[in-house]
XYZ file of C-alpha atoms in Angstrom:
683
model
C 0.000 0.000 0.000
C 1.480 3.314 -1.084
C 1.674 6.217 1.317
C 1.481 9.659 -0.316
C 2.803 12.628 1.618
C 2.130 16.194 0.413
C 4.552 18.656 2.007
C 3.847 22.222 0.770
C 6.681 24.332 -0.668
C 5.992 26.939 1.971
C 7.639 24.657 4.510
C 10.869 24.775 2.526
C 11.054 28.532 2.958
C 12.211 27.856 6.487
C 14.714 25.051 6.038
C 16.262 25.709 9.428
C 12.947 25.015 11.156
C 12.554 21.795 9.165
C 16.007 20.508 10.075
C 15.709 21.512 13.721
C 12.593 19.391 13.978
C 13.978 16.449 12.023
C 17.306 16.468 13.898
C 15.431 15.735 17.111
C 13.879 12.632 15.581
C 16.597 11.105 13.392
C 20.359 10.576 13.266
C 20.751 12.054 9.732
C 18.417 14.277 7.648
C 19.025 14.998 3.928
C 17.178 17.411 1.655
C 17.616 16.236 -1.943
C 16.662 18.358 -4.953
C 15.171 16.407 -7.854
C 16.570 17.350 -11.271
C 15.951 16.084 -14.776
C 17.144 12.562 -15.350
C 16.134 12.121 -12.642
C 19.198 13.129 -10.655
C 19.292 13.794 -6.933
C 21.425 16.626 -5.605
C 22.394 17.181 -1.941
C 20.889 20.534 -1.085
C 21.099 20.328 2.706
C 22.381 17.829 5.300
C 22.129 18.160 9.077
C 25.658 19.456 9.896
C 26.205 17.245 12.965
C 25.587 14.115 10.916
C 27.845 14.708 7.892
C 30.421 12.199 9.111
C 27.754 9.481 9.470
C 27.114 9.710 5.720
C 30.842 10.076 4.878
C 30.138 13.597 3.561
C 31.905 16.953 3.912
C 30.739 20.534 3.452
C 32.266 20.470 -0.073
C 29.872 17.646 -1.039
C 26.800 19.815 -0.535
C 25.516 20.741 -3.993
C 26.795 17.555 -5.633
C 24.696 14.648 -6.935
C 24.803 11.123 -5.525
C 26.908 9.696 -8.391
C 29.417 12.557 -7.975
C 30.231 11.431 -4.416
C 29.910 7.670 -4.033
C 31.341 4.779 -5.978
C 29.326 3.112 -8.739
C 27.854 0.332 -6.564
C 26.653 2.599 -3.726
C 25.444 5.345 -6.101
C 23.317 2.902 -8.174
C 21.678 1.499 -5.022
C 20.837 4.970 -3.644
C 19.610 6.286 -6.986
C 17.357 3.223 -7.292
C 15.685 4.003 -3.949
C 15.278 7.723 -4.674
C 13.921 7.021 -8.165
C 11.316 4.688 -6.642
C 10.151 7.471 -4.289
C 10.094 9.952 -7.205
C 8.050 7.666 -9.453
C 5.554 6.395 -6.841
C 5.297 9.745 -5.021
C 5.091 7.702 -1.813
C 7.243 6.825 1.170
C 10.122 4.438 0.557
C 11.948 2.739 3.417
C 15.120 0.724 3.036
C 17.999 -0.593 5.098
C 21.671 -0.368 4.173
C 25.145 -0.442 5.618
C 26.386 2.970 6.701
C 29.435 4.501 4.981
C 31.497 4.613 8.174
C 34.116 2.391 9.734
C 32.812 -0.781 11.318
C 29.687 -2.838 10.675
C 26.965 -0.253 11.257
C 23.565 -0.202 9.643
C 20.876 2.414 9.062
C 17.223 2.554 8.080
C 16.205 5.426 5.780
C 12.747 6.759 4.924
C 12.394 8.877 1.740
C 9.588 11.441 1.811
C 8.659 13.026 -1.597
C 7.725 16.746 -1.563
C 5.158 17.785 -4.200
C 4.458 21.191 -5.707
C 1.101 22.610 -6.829
C 1.352 20.639 -10.083
C 1.760 17.409 -8.139
C 5.385 17.102 -9.199
C 8.162 15.827 -6.941
C 10.645 18.637 -6.577
C 12.473 17.547 -3.447
C 12.929 14.429 -1.340
C 13.595 14.498 2.393
C 15.615 11.486 3.582
C 15.374 10.669 7.305
C 17.900 8.102 8.521
C 18.360 6.411 11.889
C 21.009 3.926 12.966
C 19.577 0.448 13.628
C 22.748 -1.556 14.346
C 21.570 -2.470 17.888
C 18.063 -3.226 16.661
C 19.383 -5.587 13.977
C 21.573 -7.345 16.515
C 18.593 -7.845 18.823
C 16.498 -9.094 15.923
C 19.241 -11.566 15.052
C 19.461 -12.671 18.665
C 15.707 -13.105 18.840
C 15.774 -15.071 15.619
C 18.575 -17.258 16.934
C 16.702 -17.736 20.214
C 13.571 -18.689 18.303
C 15.576 -21.151 16.236
C 17.048 -22.628 19.413
C 13.588 -22.930 20.958
C 12.286 -24.570 17.784
C 15.255 -26.937 17.766
C 14.759 -27.694 21.453
C 11.063 -28.415 20.944
C 11.855 -30.613 17.955
C 14.860 -32.641 19.078
C 14.673 -32.776 22.883
C 13.988 -36.090 24.588
C 11.918 -34.228 27.168
C 8.279 -33.348 26.615
C 7.669 -29.566 26.509
C 4.367 -27.822 27.109
C 3.785 -24.071 26.716
C 0.578 -22.872 28.374
C -1.101 -19.638 29.428
C -1.839 -18.633 33.009
C -5.264 -20.267 32.791
C -3.646 -23.598 31.987
C -4.662 -23.618 28.320
C -2.037 -25.401 26.221
C -0.453 -23.232 23.515
C 2.299 -25.415 22.103
C 3.736 -28.920 22.573
C 6.467 -30.979 20.981
C 6.354 -34.526 19.628
C 7.544 -36.008 22.924
C 4.291 -34.819 24.522
C 2.339 -36.682 21.845
C 4.370 -39.836 22.494
C 4.104 -39.467 26.277
C 0.324 -39.068 26.365
C -0.283 -41.221 23.262
C -2.337 -38.359 21.796
C -2.183 -36.334 18.595
C -1.167 -32.664 18.668
C -4.689 -31.519 17.776
C -6.000 -33.507 20.756
C -3.771 -31.537 23.148
C -3.273 -27.955 21.897
C -6.190 -25.718 22.877
C -7.208 -27.905 25.811
C -6.379 -27.179 29.442
C -3.806 -29.076 31.482
C -6.616 -30.341 33.710
C -8.379 -31.839 30.685
C -5.225 -33.643 29.560
C -4.210 -34.736 33.095
C -7.550 -34.851 34.998
C -6.131 -36.917 37.904
C -4.073 -33.973 39.102
C -6.652 -31.213 38.652
C -6.170 -29.835 42.197
C -2.364 -29.956 41.915
C -2.501 -28.170 38.542
C -4.560 -25.341 40.034
C -2.003 -24.951 42.828
C 0.829 -24.993 40.274
C -0.805 -22.280 38.147
C -1.282 -20.141 41.253
C 2.416 -20.532 42.167
C 3.560 -19.717 38.625
C 1.370 -16.609 38.605
C 3.345 -15.500 41.695
C 6.628 -16.118 39.862
C 7.496 -19.282 41.821
C 8.890 -22.229 39.822
C 8.380 -25.881 40.765
C 11.070 -28.510 40.471
C 11.154 -32.321 40.232
C 7.453 -32.957 40.858
C 6.693 -36.635 40.314
C 3.414 -37.700 38.714
C 1.914 -41.118 38.109
C -0.292 -41.268 35.006
C -2.201 -43.794 32.937
C -1.721 -44.276 29.194
C -4.464 -45.195 26.728
C -3.498 -48.812 27.300
C -3.987 -48.298 31.056
C -0.263 -48.676 31.760
C 1.347 -46.716 34.587
C 3.984 -44.181 33.599
C 6.035 -42.026 35.964
C 6.912 -38.455 34.997
C 9.195 -35.855 36.589
C 7.905 -32.316 35.968
C 9.619 -28.921 36.163
C 7.498 -25.819 35.665
C 8.670 -22.208 35.291
C 6.973 -18.850 34.656
C 7.755 -17.017 31.396
C 8.237 -13.253 31.530
C 7.870 -10.514 28.921
C 10.414 -7.707 28.419
C 8.789 -5.717 31.244
C 9.118 -8.576 33.706
C 5.410 -9.469 33.640
C 4.444 -13.144 33.854
C 2.655 -14.035 30.624
C 2.765 -17.833 30.401
C 4.107 -21.040 31.887
C 6.548 -23.601 30.562
C 6.716 -27.215 31.727
C 9.199 -29.933 30.894
C 8.156 -33.534 31.492
C 10.684 -36.348 31.628
C 9.512 -39.938 31.419
C 11.254 -41.667 34.333
C 9.282 -44.903 34.160
C 12.372 -46.998 33.360
C 14.281 -45.298 36.169
C 11.502 -45.905 38.685
C 11.109 -49.520 37.645
C 14.867 -49.997 37.979
C 14.782 -48.344 41.389
C 11.921 -50.603 42.436
C 13.859 -53.655 41.289
C 16.898 -52.453 43.232
C 14.711 -51.807 46.261
C 13.205 -55.275 45.988
C 16.694 -56.719 45.764
C 17.831 -54.575 48.691
C 14.764 -55.574 50.713
C 15.528 -59.214 49.986
C 19.109 -58.845 51.182
C 17.977 -56.757 54.134
C 15.400 -59.406 55.021
C 18.049 -62.113 54.849
C 20.369 -60.126 57.113
C 17.571 -59.096 59.502
C 16.225 -62.640 59.871
C 19.654 -64.236 60.042
C 19.761 -66.189 63.327
C 23.081 -64.637 64.361
C 24.178 -61.080 65.087
C 25.555 -59.105 62.133
C 27.017 -55.613 62.251
C 28.805 -53.460 59.681
C 31.529 -51.085 60.729
C 33.213 -48.327 58.756
C 36.514 -47.346 60.258
C 36.078 -48.044 63.955
C 32.385 -47.097 64.109
C 29.210 -49.145 63.741
C 27.064 -48.214 60.724
C 24.557 -51.091 60.768
C 23.293 -53.801 63.118
C 20.555 -56.382 62.569
C 17.804 -57.052 65.132
C 19.731 -59.900 66.780
C 22.725 -57.596 67.250
C 20.474 -54.889 68.722
C 19.108 -57.333 71.284
C 22.593 -58.654 71.983
C 23.798 -55.115 72.732
C 20.547 -54.249 74.565
C 19.747 -51.423 72.122
C 16.277 -50.371 70.983
C 17.161 -48.881 67.605
C 20.151 -48.579 65.316
C 20.535 -44.966 66.478
C 21.601 -46.282 69.881
C 24.643 -47.918 68.235
C 25.232 -45.971 65.054
C 28.496 -44.021 64.698
C 29.743 -45.261 68.068
C 33.131 -46.981 68.484
C 32.812 -50.737 68.212
C 35.217 -51.131 71.140
C 32.448 -49.746 73.344
C 30.465 -52.940 72.752
C 33.029 -55.651 72.024
C 36.023 -56.520 74.182
C 38.639 -58.340 72.085
C 41.227 -58.839 74.820
C 41.981 -62.579 75.080
C 38.541 -64.174 74.596
C 36.168 -61.876 72.626
C 33.140 -60.917 74.704
C 30.198 -58.553 74.511
C 28.780 -56.608 77.425
C 31.912 -57.753 79.283
C 30.287 -61.072 80.170
C 29.142 -63.046 77.125
C 31.893 -64.949 75.262
C 31.438 -64.895 71.483
C 32.978 -66.042 68.221
C 33.687 -63.297 65.670
C 34.132 -63.589 61.904
C 35.081 -60.594 59.738
C 34.308 -60.113 56.038
C 36.028 -57.020 54.509
C 34.557 -54.947 51.660
C 37.604 -54.116 49.496
C 35.684 -51.884 47.066
C 34.766 -49.306 49.732
C 36.879 -46.141 50.101
C 37.017 -46.409 53.878
C 37.809 -49.664 55.654
C 34.415 -51.367 55.864
C 33.776 -54.799 57.341
C 30.828 -57.086 57.936
C 31.189 -58.671 61.357
C 29.370 -61.898 62.261
C 29.007 -62.499 65.991
C 27.944 -65.825 67.464
C 27.661 -66.403 71.239
C 29.542 -69.465 72.441
C 26.715 -69.982 74.929
C 23.024 -69.451 74.074
C 21.706 -65.961 74.829
C 18.413 -65.325 76.534
C 16.641 -62.556 74.639
C 13.362 -60.801 75.140
C 11.294 -61.719 72.115
C 8.630 -59.126 72.949
C 10.896 -56.191 72.131
C 9.782 -54.057 69.210
C 12.159 -53.801 66.228
C 11.933 -50.359 64.653
C 12.607 -49.338 61.082
C 15.494 -46.914 60.612
C 14.868 -43.581 58.894
C 16.278 -44.525 55.457
C 14.118 -47.631 55.180
C 11.086 -45.675 56.409
C 11.689 -43.024 53.711
C 11.900 -45.786 51.084
C 8.540 -47.187 52.166
C 7.130 -43.668 52.236
C 8.308 -43.126 48.634
C 6.456 -46.271 47.558
C 3.352 -44.965 49.340
C 3.601 -41.660 47.448
C 3.690 -43.481 44.120
C 0.607 -45.551 44.889
C -1.647 -43.046 46.698
C -2.658 -39.489 45.941
C -3.304 -38.369 49.528
C -0.361 -39.074 51.860
C 0.513 -37.476 55.208
C 3.220 -37.753 57.875
C 2.756 -37.400 61.638
C 6.007 -36.755 63.494
C 5.557 -37.385 67.241
C 8.049 -36.022 69.773
C 8.217 -36.731 73.520
C 8.417 -33.452 75.436
C 11.838 -32.967 77.092
C 12.723 -36.650 76.844
C 16.441 -35.911 77.275
C 15.780 -34.685 80.810
C 13.344 -37.504 81.522
C 15.966 -39.983 80.347
C 18.619 -38.335 82.513
C 16.424 -38.412 85.628
C 14.859 -41.834 85.050
C 18.027 -43.498 83.899
C 18.730 -45.178 80.561
C 16.874 -48.430 81.253
C 13.707 -46.726 82.512
C 13.836 -44.175 79.690
C 14.129 -47.040 77.218
C 11.177 -48.761 78.856
C 9.092 -45.594 78.435
C 9.873 -45.498 74.706
C 8.925 -49.172 74.359
C 5.576 -48.529 76.001
C 4.986 -45.583 73.657
C 5.754 -47.881 70.704
C 3.307 -50.504 71.975
C 0.557 -47.879 72.259
C 1.233 -46.574 68.764
C 1.070 -50.100 67.362
C -2.339 -50.568 68.966
C -3.566 -47.162 67.803
C -2.771 -47.322 64.072
C -4.200 -49.889 61.674
C -2.189 -52.527 59.825
C -1.988 -50.423 56.631
C -0.354 -47.468 58.371
C 3.444 -47.171 58.414
C 5.022 -46.186 61.709
C 8.400 -46.406 63.374
C 10.696 -44.809 65.901
C 13.163 -42.836 63.784
C 15.322 -41.282 66.504
C 15.787 -41.354 70.258
C 12.442 -39.780 71.184
C 10.674 -39.275 67.855
C 8.148 -41.529 66.152
C 6.909 -41.188 62.568
C 3.528 -42.278 61.225
C 2.789 -42.334 57.478
C -0.700 -42.895 56.153
C -2.789 -42.551 53.030
C -6.138 -40.801 53.282
C -9.155 -39.773 51.248
C -10.237 -36.885 53.507
C -7.888 -34.656 55.451
C -10.116 -35.013 58.510
C -8.867 -38.617 58.790
C -5.343 -37.316 59.448
C -6.536 -34.810 62.042
C -8.590 -37.485 63.788
C -5.603 -39.863 63.952
C -3.375 -37.086 65.345
C -5.861 -36.357 68.146
C -6.216 -40.065 68.923
C -2.429 -40.484 69.117
C -2.131 -37.449 71.387
C -4.829 -38.669 73.781
C -3.447 -42.220 73.825
C 0.131 -41.200 74.569
C -0.940 -38.813 77.338
C -2.419 -41.598 79.442
C -0.269 -42.445 82.523
C 2.672 -44.850 82.218
C 3.967 -47.159 84.920
C 7.759 -46.967 85.017
C 9.303 -48.896 87.880
C 7.096 -48.115 90.856
C 6.046 -44.707 89.586
C 3.078 -43.576 87.504
C 4.087 -40.753 85.174
C 2.563 -38.670 82.422
C 4.367 -37.203 79.428
C 3.799 -34.287 77.116
C 4.008 -34.677 73.361
C 4.152 -32.557 70.220
C 2.941 -33.615 66.776
C 3.975 -32.080 63.461
C 1.919 -32.928 60.359
C 2.856 -32.549 56.700
C 0.967 -33.417 53.528
C 2.290 -34.671 50.189
C 0.803 -31.766 48.220
C 3.051 -29.384 50.187
C 6.136 -31.537 49.561
C 6.128 -31.862 45.753
C 5.506 -35.602 46.260
C 9.043 -36.053 47.653
C 9.467 -38.287 50.721
C 12.454 -36.391 52.131
C 10.671 -33.045 51.715
C 7.598 -34.540 53.377
C 9.720 -35.584 56.370
C 11.480 -32.218 56.513
C 8.160 -30.348 56.451
C 6.911 -32.491 59.342
C 10.077 -31.616 61.301
C 9.471 -27.916 60.675
C 5.840 -28.220 61.807
C 7.042 -30.111 64.901
C 9.466 -27.300 65.689
C 6.617 -24.757 65.652
C 4.462 -27.097 67.764
C 7.191 -27.083 70.440
C 7.210 -23.274 70.431
C 3.468 -23.103 71.177
C 3.552 -25.160 74.363
C 2.916 -28.767 75.406
C 0.603 -31.296 73.724
C 0.267 -29.223 70.544
C -0.605 -30.563 67.083
C 0.708 -28.365 64.265
C 0.276 -28.854 60.490
C 2.963 -27.589 58.108
C 2.472 -24.162 56.541
C 4.592 -22.579 53.744
C 5.946 -19.817 56.001
C 7.739 -22.500 58.050
C 10.166 -23.217 55.198
C 12.869 -20.946 56.630
C 12.539 -22.264 60.183
C 15.946 -23.967 60.333
C 17.732 -20.864 59.071
C 16.007 -18.921 61.841
C 16.851 -21.612 64.403
C 20.541 -21.584 63.500
C 20.664 -17.791 63.617
C 18.959 -17.714 67.011
C 21.184 -20.456 68.427
C 24.246 -18.572 67.220
C 23.009 -15.316 68.770
C 22.052 -16.841 72.145
C 25.620 -16.909 73.432
C 25.931 -13.114 73.111
C 22.491 -12.019 74.375
C 23.820 -10.999 77.780
C 26.827 -9.169 76.345
C 24.663 -7.345 73.764
C 22.050 -6.397 76.403
C 19.206 -7.981 74.437
C 17.527 -9.603 77.468
C 15.067 -7.901 79.817
C 12.794 -8.967 82.673
C 9.047 -8.739 83.135
C 7.608 -9.165 86.634
C 4.329 -11.017 87.126
C 2.572 -10.355 90.473
C 1.705 -13.394 92.633
C -0.701 -12.924 95.551
C -1.453 -15.587 98.195
C -4.668 -14.472 99.915
C -4.595 -17.172 102.598
C -0.963 -16.541 103.559
C -1.372 -12.794 102.979
C 1.882 -12.762 101.042
C 2.864 -10.897 97.894
C 5.664 -11.688 95.470
C 6.572 -11.275 91.820
C 7.862 -13.818 89.332
C 10.802 -12.768 87.152
C 10.150 -13.679 83.517
C 13.052 -13.380 81.066
C 12.357 -12.016 77.585
C 14.561 -11.602 74.499
C 14.377 -8.899 71.828
C 16.513 -9.970 68.886
C 17.799 -7.100 66.677
C 16.576 -8.862 63.507
C 13.641 -11.089 64.556
C 12.210 -8.851 67.256
C 10.617 -10.461 70.327
C 11.432 -14.184 70.506
C 9.082 -16.399 72.513
C 10.590 -18.051 75.620
C 9.030 -21.298 74.400
C 11.388 -20.999 71.409
C 14.652 -19.758 72.928
C 14.672 -21.463 76.367
C 14.895 -25.012 74.872
C 17.669 -23.712 72.566
C 19.458 -22.243 75.562
C 19.272 -25.606 77.352
C 20.591 -27.471 74.311
C 23.486 -25.045 73.762
C 24.245 -24.561 77.504
C 23.559 -20.820 77.159
C 20.961 -21.367 79.920
C 23.710 -21.081 82.545
C 24.747 -17.549 81.510
C 21.119 -16.496 81.051
C 20.214 -17.876 84.492
C 23.034 -15.937 86.140
C 21.970 -12.758 84.337
C 18.347 -13.195 85.508
C 19.463 -13.517 89.147
C 21.856 -10.557 88.916
C 19.247 -8.310 87.223
C 16.594 -9.356 89.753
C 18.931 -8.321 92.556
C 19.335 -4.895 90.960
C 15.569 -4.489 90.449
C 14.638 -5.711 93.939
C 15.550 -2.509 95.760
C 13.297 -0.450 93.475
C 10.437 -2.942 93.781
C 10.607 -3.027 97.579
C 10.753 0.747 97.770
C 7.780 1.356 95.448
C 5.570 -1.737 95.899
C 6.046 -3.673 99.155
C 8.912 -3.763 101.617
C 8.554 -7.484 102.329
C 8.072 -8.520 98.709
C 10.021 -11.484 97.368
C 11.097 -12.363 93.828
C 10.464 -15.836 92.405
C 13.092 -17.051 89.937
C 12.633 -20.109 87.731
C 15.267 -22.809 87.439
C 15.191 -25.179 84.494
C 15.865 -28.848 85.135
C 19.272 -28.490 83.515
C 20.252 -25.650 85.863
C 19.137 -27.671 88.866
C 21.542 -30.460 87.933
C 24.497 -28.057 87.747
C 27.038 -28.962 90.418
C 28.032 -25.303 90.818
C 24.464 -23.957 91.164
C 24.676 -23.135 94.874
C 28.135 -21.550 94.636
C 27.100 -19.400 91.652
C 23.993 -18.110 93.428
C 25.915 -17.331 96.607
C 28.552 -15.456 94.637
C 26.020 -13.302 92.764
C 24.023 -12.493 95.911
C 27.222 -11.459 97.684
C 28.350 -9.260 94.787
C 24.976 -7.506 94.491
C 24.515 -7.187 98.271
C 21.207 -9.096 98.400
C 19.818 -11.386 101.097
C 18.949 -14.951 100.033
C 15.672 -14.712 101.950
C 14.436 -12.205 99.351
C 14.173 -14.892 96.665
C 12.081 -17.961 95.965
C 13.673 -20.429 93.548
C 11.327 -22.704 91.642
C 11.773 -25.714 89.408
C 9.249 -25.156 86.645
C 9.046 -28.636 85.129
C 8.024 -32.046 86.428
C 11.336 -33.575 87.375
C 12.129 -37.256 87.886
C 15.462 -37.968 89.507
C 17.210 -41.311 89.095
C 19.510 -41.079 92.128
C 17.811 -38.914 94.781
C 20.725 -39.196 97.181
C 22.825 -37.176 94.713
C 20.509 -34.155 94.987
C 19.560 -34.341 98.669
C 22.724 -32.460 99.611
C 21.941 -29.767 97.033
C 18.399 -29.402 98.383
C 19.635 -29.121 101.950
C 22.112 -26.418 100.968
C 19.386 -24.551 99.075
C 17.013 -24.681 102.060
C 19.661 -23.156 104.292
C 19.958 -20.174 101.948
C 16.381 -19.481 100.935
C 12.893 -20.869 100.563
C 13.039 -23.555 97.885
C 9.772 -24.221 96.112
C 8.925 -26.898 93.570
C 6.064 -25.525 91.560
C 4.984 -28.915 90.283
C 6.556 -32.109 91.570
C 9.988 -33.399 92.387
C 10.051 -37.196 92.337
C 12.911 -38.857 94.169
């Protein structure tokens, strides 16, 4: 379509105005006079752009063929002649007459007089070197994309933010056993209806700019065969950074999964042989135990592999003269080395010379790796899968006070209750010292919540340990497969994060995983690292809670320690006190609380009540400190405070294995101040 432009001659009467305007819009502006021939003479060129056209002031007034060589002159004359004949705009691209590979785009505008004759032509030129390079890059990128779609062994799907499929490659057709016209134009949910809910969640994540990686799907082909697919999905952005579409790559991993299943079956067979072998078998790497079968666990009086794992083998086997275990049972030992391992690894077969009496009622628990393997199988066969991670509240202290044997007995009783609580199709095991994991498939999420409440109520019933009846507190963290990208390890990790938050909220709390918990371990490490310097950095402060005893007509306040972290703000005591106990920062914090209470006491007595006392909490770990009494005496002496001004309380239910070891401490405490046990102290 021709574009005719009529520029009146009156405009030419003010050439300076014309060129001032055109110079703002283009790199070079020419005014060419049309003469008979036709010939095209340079009448005016924007002065600042002469060098871009390889022209000088002397060239003004000359014709094109008087300046350029034959090849360039013919090409330019051809373009100008076309504009002269058609009396319309002509646009062309050409290499610029300067050093280097630079290109320009010129537009020729014919100027007509009253007789409709072309008397002049205005040439407006702009450099397009960068534009051409970008066009070439885009073309190359498009060619790469086309090549990738055509030759890749992965299936590619391009779809809009509503899930409607825009483009696919041949691998998609082969994967779904469908023709291209049966896929393009349909939605992802129509092509993969089994995962409709997951697809909606994926589209929502992509719309927020969040990619998804290594999601595993199980699908059916037309022939009703199972295929396994690993999916990666990413958002596609336009030049302004706006999300305009989604891109998914699907890799058929059916052969890999089948191979893995065969390997797992083979491994399970070998594991079963080793586990059911009538003699004890252990594997050691270096000098440490890395595996022990159930017979070996019973022989060493261990509940789980964690009780032995990574411990020196010399701790369990005495090889001086006659080999024995537990210092009393003589055994025969055979060693089979594994020469292909990097570290010295050996399989050790242990056979008692005399028959061992074992307790056949002991529960054998699955170790974490085997549990994760079974969980992976469950994820491949069921759409709804959840994990319950159960933790015994402050078991480390309970174990310390009860003693190892009684603590072990408590865990066995918990295991027996769990076995009775869950059905035969539910996976469960003890995966660490005081943590139990339950994996189940479900149709409705309420089934998971109901099981969690049942487990909580069952485990809170009293236990008989020795001659004592005790109760325990528990926490439960729950995670669901749809939050874990169908990955067993992620599912376990999410349950651990939910469990961590359950511990922060108090005792006997059930907490499901939420996305904001994903950075919990980074936070935990940062807080643990900062705990050691809280006193030095003056980040701790005390709140005082009034306590009134109407019957005794006494008044006191309880000192409550609080922490304001410079980055995270106020940190709950339920979160940082357990950390302080684990990292031993509790000792420094406890001393600071006592010292600050001494300094605040004078003000409190002066402004509230002269006879008022301050109650200070001691954690179980502080109470077991051999230097507790000396430290308190030293601080009171330094601050000039009387011991009778304080009430020291143990805040947790405490069970003590050897009461005679703490009687002396209690007597010394009673001589200094009123000692109060807020709950119970069992000796």
